[in-house]
XYZ file of C-alpha atoms in Angstrom:
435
model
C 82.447 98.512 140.344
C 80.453 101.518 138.898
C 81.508 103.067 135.947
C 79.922 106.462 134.095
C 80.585 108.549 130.978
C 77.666 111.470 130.775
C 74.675 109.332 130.413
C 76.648 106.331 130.102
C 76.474 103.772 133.178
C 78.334 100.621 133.812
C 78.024 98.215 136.865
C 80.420 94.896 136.986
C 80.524 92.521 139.639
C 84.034 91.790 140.073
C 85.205 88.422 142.105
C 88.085 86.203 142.436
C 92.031 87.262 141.662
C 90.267 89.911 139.765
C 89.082 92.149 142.733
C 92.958 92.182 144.249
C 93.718 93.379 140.222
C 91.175 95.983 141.122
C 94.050 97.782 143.644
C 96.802 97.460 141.119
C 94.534 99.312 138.686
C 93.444 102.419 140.644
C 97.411 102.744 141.536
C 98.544 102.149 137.880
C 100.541 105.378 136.946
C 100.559 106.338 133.301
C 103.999 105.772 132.694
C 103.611 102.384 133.164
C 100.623 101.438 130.691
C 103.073 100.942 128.085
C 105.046 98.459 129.878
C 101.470 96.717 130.623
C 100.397 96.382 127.001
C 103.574 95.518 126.013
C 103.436 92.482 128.466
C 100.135 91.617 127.934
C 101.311 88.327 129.892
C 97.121 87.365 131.065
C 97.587 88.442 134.530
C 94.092 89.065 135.954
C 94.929 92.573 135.946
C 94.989 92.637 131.858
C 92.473 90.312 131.504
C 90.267 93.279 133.755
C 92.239 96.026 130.840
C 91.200 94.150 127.504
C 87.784 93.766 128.957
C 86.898 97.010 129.880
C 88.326 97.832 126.529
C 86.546 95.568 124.338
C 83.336 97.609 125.986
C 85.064 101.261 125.304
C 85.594 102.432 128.928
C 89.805 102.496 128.548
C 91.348 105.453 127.362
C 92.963 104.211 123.969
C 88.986 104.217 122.529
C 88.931 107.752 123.541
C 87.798 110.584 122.828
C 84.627 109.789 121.533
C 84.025 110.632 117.761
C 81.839 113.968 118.884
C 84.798 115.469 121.166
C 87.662 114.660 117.937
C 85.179 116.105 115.335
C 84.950 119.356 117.308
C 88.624 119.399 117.886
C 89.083 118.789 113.986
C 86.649 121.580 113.024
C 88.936 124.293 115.632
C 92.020 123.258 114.187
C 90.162 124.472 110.501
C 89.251 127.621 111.462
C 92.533 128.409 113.178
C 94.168 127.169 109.998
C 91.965 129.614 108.147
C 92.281 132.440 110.521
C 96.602 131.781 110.318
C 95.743 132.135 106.045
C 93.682 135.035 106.591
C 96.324 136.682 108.699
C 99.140 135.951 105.923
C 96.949 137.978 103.185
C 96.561 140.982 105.146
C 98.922 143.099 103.089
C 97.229 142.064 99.750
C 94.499 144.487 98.582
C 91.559 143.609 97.616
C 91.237 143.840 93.828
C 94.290 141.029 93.796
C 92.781 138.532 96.807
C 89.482 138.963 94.641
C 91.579 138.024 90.881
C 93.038 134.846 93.486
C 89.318 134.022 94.665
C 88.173 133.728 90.803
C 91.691 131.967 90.246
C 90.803 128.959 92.990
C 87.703 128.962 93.561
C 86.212 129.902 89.869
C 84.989 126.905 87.695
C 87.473 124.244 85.721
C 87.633 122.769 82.166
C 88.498 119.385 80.973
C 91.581 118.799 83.768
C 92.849 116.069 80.873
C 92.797 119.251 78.360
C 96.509 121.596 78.063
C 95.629 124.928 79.788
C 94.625 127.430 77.020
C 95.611 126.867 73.113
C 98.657 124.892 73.232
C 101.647 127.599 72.328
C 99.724 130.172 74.007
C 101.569 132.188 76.417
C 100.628 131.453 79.784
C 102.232 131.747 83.003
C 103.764 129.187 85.213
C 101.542 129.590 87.857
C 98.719 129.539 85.550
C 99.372 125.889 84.702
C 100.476 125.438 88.394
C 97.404 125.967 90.337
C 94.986 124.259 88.073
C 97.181 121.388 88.544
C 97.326 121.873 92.642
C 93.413 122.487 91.974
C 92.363 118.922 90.277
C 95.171 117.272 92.759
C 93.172 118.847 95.487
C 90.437 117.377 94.819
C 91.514 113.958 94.590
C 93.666 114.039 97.558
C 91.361 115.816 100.274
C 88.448 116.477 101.389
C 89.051 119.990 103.100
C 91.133 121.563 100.862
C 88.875 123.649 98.678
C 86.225 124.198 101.452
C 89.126 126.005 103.791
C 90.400 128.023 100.774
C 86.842 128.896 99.638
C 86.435 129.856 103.685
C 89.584 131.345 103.404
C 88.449 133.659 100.953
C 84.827 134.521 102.147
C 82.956 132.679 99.969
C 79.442 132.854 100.287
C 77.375 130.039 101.663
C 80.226 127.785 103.058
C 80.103 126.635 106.301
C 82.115 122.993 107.576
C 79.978 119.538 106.886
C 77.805 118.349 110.232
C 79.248 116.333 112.347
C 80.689 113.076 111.184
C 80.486 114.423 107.856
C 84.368 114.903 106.873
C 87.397 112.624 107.203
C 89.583 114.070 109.331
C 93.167 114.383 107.587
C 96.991 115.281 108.331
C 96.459 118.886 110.001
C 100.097 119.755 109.048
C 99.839 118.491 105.175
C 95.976 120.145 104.540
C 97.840 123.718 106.063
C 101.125 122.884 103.199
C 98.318 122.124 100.791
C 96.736 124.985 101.448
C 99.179 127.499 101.736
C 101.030 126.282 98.372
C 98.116 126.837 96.348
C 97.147 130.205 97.681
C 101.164 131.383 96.983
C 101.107 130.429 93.829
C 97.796 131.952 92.529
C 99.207 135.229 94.542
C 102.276 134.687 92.377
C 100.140 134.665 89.594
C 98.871 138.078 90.055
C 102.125 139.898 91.250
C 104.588 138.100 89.618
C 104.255 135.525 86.989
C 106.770 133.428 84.817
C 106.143 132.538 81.689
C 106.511 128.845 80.765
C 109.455 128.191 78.217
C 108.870 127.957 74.542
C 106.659 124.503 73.827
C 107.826 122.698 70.862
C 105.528 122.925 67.675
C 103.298 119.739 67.445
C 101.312 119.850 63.960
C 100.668 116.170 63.366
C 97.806 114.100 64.052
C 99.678 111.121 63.572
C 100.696 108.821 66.916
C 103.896 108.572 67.790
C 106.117 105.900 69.989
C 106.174 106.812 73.670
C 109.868 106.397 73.699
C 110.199 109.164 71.184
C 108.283 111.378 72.819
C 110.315 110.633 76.011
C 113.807 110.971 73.797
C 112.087 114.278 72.446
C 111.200 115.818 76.269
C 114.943 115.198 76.820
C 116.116 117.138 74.196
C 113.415 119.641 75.238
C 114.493 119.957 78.774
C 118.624 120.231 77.821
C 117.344 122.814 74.898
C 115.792 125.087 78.129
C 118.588 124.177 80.520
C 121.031 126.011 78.052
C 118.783 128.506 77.465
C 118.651 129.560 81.076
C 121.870 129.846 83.308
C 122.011 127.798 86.570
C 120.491 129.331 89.735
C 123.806 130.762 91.632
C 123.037 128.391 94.601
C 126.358 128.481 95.773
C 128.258 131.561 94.623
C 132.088 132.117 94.628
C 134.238 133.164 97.457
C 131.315 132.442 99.767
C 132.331 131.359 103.536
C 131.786 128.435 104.851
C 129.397 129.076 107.091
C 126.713 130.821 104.288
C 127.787 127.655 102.313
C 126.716 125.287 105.202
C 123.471 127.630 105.549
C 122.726 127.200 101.779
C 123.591 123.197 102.004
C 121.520 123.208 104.924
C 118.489 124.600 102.703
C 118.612 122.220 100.508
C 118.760 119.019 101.995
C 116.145 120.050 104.418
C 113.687 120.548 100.969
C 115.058 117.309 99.700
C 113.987 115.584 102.673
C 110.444 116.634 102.034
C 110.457 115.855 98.744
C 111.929 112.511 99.317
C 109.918 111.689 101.624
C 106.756 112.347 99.810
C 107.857 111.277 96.476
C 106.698 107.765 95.767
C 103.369 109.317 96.648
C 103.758 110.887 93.142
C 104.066 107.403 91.518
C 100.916 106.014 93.160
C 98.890 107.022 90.397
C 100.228 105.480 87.911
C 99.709 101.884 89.704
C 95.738 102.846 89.635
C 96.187 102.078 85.988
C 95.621 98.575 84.482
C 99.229 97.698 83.132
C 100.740 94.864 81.055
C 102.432 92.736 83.973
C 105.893 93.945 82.633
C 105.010 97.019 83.102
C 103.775 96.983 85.946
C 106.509 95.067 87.828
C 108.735 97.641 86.273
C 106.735 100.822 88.027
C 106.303 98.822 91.285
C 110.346 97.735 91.474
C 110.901 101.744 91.105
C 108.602 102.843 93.766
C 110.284 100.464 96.181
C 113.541 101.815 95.475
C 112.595 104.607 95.969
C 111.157 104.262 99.453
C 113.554 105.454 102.335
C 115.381 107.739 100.221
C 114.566 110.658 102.803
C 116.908 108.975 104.970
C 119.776 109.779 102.929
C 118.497 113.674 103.502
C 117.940 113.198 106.515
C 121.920 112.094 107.474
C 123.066 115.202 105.334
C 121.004 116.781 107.923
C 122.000 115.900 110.901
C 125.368 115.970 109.379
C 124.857 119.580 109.140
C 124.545 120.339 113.208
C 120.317 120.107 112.687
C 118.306 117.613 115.035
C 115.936 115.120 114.003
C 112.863 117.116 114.972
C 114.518 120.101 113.564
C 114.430 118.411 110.149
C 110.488 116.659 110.483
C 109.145 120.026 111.617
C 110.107 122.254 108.483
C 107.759 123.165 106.489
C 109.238 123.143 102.539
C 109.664 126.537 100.722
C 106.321 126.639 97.835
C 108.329 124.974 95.183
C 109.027 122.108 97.089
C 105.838 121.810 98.995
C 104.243 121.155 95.378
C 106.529 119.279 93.413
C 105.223 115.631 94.161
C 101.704 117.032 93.977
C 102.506 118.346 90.655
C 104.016 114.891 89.113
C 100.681 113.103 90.664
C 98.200 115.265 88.791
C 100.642 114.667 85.812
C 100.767 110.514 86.159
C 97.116 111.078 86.837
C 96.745 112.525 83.468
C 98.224 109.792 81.403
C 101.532 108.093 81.853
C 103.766 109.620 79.508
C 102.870 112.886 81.009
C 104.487 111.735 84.356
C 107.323 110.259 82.439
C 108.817 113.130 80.231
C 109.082 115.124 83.487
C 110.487 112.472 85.277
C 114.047 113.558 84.278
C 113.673 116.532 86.647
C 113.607 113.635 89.482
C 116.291 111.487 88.536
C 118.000 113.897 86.301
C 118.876 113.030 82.417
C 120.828 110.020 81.009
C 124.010 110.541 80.893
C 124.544 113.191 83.050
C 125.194 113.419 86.498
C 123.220 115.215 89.350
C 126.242 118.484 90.125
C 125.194 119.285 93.544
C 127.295 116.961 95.298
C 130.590 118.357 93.097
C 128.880 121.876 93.929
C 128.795 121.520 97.425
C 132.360 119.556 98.113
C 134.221 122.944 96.217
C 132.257 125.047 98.735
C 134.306 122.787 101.085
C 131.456 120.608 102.319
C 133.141 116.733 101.226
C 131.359 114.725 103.812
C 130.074 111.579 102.394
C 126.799 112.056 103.290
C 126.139 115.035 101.129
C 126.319 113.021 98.070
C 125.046 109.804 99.179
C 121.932 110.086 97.800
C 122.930 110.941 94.435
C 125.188 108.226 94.553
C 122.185 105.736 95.778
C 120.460 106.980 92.165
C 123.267 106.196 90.115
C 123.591 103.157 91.492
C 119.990 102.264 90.890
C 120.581 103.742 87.216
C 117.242 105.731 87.853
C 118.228 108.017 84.999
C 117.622 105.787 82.802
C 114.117 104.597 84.546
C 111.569 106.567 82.182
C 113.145 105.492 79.270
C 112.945 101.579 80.124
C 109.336 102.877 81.243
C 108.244 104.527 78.297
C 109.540 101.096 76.165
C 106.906 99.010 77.635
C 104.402 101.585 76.094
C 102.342 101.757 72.749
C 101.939 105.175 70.895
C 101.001 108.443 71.619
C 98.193 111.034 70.274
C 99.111 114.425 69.861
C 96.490 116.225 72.200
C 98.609 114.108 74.764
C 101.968 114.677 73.695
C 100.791 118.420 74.176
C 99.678 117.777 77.450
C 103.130 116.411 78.365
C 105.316 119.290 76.731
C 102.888 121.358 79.026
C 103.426 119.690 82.588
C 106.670 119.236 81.708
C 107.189 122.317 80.660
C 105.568 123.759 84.129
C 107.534 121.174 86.222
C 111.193 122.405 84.752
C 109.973 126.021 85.515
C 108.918 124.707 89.286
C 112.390 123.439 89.794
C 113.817 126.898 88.541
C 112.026 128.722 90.385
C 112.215 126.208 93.550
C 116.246 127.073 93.513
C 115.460 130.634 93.237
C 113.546 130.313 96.590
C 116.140 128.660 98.390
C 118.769 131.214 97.288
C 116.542 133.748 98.857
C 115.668 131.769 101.872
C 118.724 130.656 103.003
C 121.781 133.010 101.625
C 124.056 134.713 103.930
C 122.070 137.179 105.672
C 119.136 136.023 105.338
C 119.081 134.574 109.117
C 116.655 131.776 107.889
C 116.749 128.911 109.553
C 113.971 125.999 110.021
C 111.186 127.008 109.068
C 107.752 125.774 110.950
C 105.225 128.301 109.134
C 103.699 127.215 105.876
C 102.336 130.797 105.296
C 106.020 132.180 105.991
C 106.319 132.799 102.197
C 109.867 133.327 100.634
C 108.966 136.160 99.225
């Protein structure tokens, strides 16, 4: 038997039950590999398979590396051609204030953006965040933005010289960032008031934590609830709405214990640290609850895994990485806007059921948290901690600060996405902007 790949050349003497194998594998159709492998049962005819495969001549070890780093490399620049095709209504003195805004150089990432009290905008905070998570999270994402944007001098690695990531994520990634720092220049929100921090001294870690919570219920009476469901609507524009937002909770759900990652890269007392582990199991799976409400809404499976989340979304566990990345009581005082505030209870399942939509499934997530008590979780966190300095109890009023303005402005998007009228639907386009 002669066997040849290009340049490649193989000859194999075959003899015994093997050669009558030889028939069975030239008739083999492809449907029926799986059965094969699954019956791996040492029949001369999988002996020939495993073999052959052990030398790189079945089909499972290809293509070779060459053919999938050219394939990677297309799917960038069509991913940067699909970007430069979204910015084509943005003129050029505003896609050259977002060049300087991604691509221009980065203090301290550890440091509060700007003076601490200084007005800034949301989105100011935002992308340096998305910019620093960027980096530690991919390889590709700052080289397709700077692409994306014309830099000069920036061309892909040679070949073999990238790691070749989730297509679909790098494109969110992308996409997210290069909203928000066009949000920045056309329409930006400033953060909320930060609370005056004068002392030097440290502070316990659960006071700071008891002090975010005051913070955040201070700004959530400040600011009236997004009108995600609004009087006297029907029930189909409510089931359009509820469909909006369990399809973004499924995203977030499902990429949410990659937000508590980083704090496991840190050396913790073993209390601690079985603590932070037995919440990131409990939260695994939790997408599955979003998931039900989902299909419980008339949408299919792949319906649901092929949306791509509105911006807000898209960036929230991003956001709380680059924050536990920071230091851990950054992560925890915006934890709350996860697993809501002690004492109180999450309101969109009441919300939903007086729009008329009382299936269980709509509120069995919510009821899956208050069974776990994850309310309560950063608090029993932040316990296990020491004290606090004040340039990072600044840097936590910040992010959290940014994170409760995310999750306003996150609503506001999925009011406008999927109200009556709107004919939204899935959505399959991370470039598709909400506004």
């Amino acid at each position: 038997m002669k066997l040849q790949r290009g340049q490649r050349k193989l000859t194999l003497d075959v003899v015994g039950p093997r050669d009558a194998a030889l028939a069975d594998l030239r008739a083999l159709q492809r449907g029926q590999w799986p059965a094969l492998n699954d019956a791996r049962n040492g029949s001369p005819l999988a002996v020939i398979l495993d073999e052959l495969d052990a030398l790189g001549w079945i089909g499972e070890a290809e293509p070779v590396a060459q053919d999938l780093d050219q394939a990677w490399r297309t799917s960038l620049d069509a991913l940067v051609e699909r970007g430069r095709q979204a910015l084509n209504g943005v003129d050029e003195g505003t896609r050259r204030a977002m060049k300087r805004r991604l691509l221009g150089g980065m203090r301290d990432p550890a440091e509060p953006l700007g003076r601490y009290g200084q007005a800034l905008g949301v989105e100011d905070v935002l992308v340096r965040a998305l910019r620093v998570q960027g980096e530690r999270e991919s390889t590709w994402q700052a080289l397709v933005i700077a692409r994306l944007f014309g830099a000069a001098g920036t061309r892909w690695p040679a070949q073999g010289g990238g790691w070749m990531e989730d297509a679909r994520e790098l494109e969110i990634a992308v996409a997210s960032q290069v909203f928000w720092s066009l949000k920045a220049e056309t329409a930006p929100m400033a953060l909320p008031p930060l609370p005056t921090i004068r002392s030097a001294a440290r502070v316990c870690a659960l006071e700071v934590m008891r002090d975010a919570e005051q913070m955040l219920r201070d700004w959530n009476a400040s600011v009236p609830d997004a009108p995600v469901l609004a009087a006297g609507q029907s029930a189909r524009a409510a089931r359009q709405i509820a469909r909006g937002i369990h399809l973004q909770q499924y995203y977030v759900s499902l990429k949410y214990v990659e937000s508590v990652l980083p704090v496991l890269g840190r050396s913790a007392a073993p209390g601690l640290r079985a603590l932070i582990w037995r919440y990131l199991q409990e939260e695994m799976g939790h997408e599955d609850y979003e998931l039900a409400a989902c299909l419980q809404l008339g949408l299919r499976a792949s319906q649901v895994r092929a949306n791509v989340p509105l911006p807000a979304f898209a960036v929230f566990h991003r956001v709380m990485a680059h924050a536990a990345t920071l230091h851990p009581v950054v992560w925890l005082t915006s934890l709350p806007l996860a697993e809501g505030l002690p004492g109180e209870r999450k309101p969109l399942p009441a919300v939903l059921a007086r729009a008329g939509l009382r299936d269980p499934a709509f509120a069995a997530h919510v009821e899956a948290d208050v069974t776990l008590d994850h309310a309560w979780m950063a608090r029993r966190i932040a316990a296990h901690l020491g004290t606090v300095d004040a340039a990072t109890r600044r840097a936590a009023a910040q992010m959290t600060a940014t994170t409760w303005a995310l999750t306003r402005l996150g609503w506001e998007q999925l009011v406008h996405r999927f109200s009556a009228g709107s004919g939204a639907g899935v959505v399959t386009s991370p470039w598709d902007w909400p506004c």
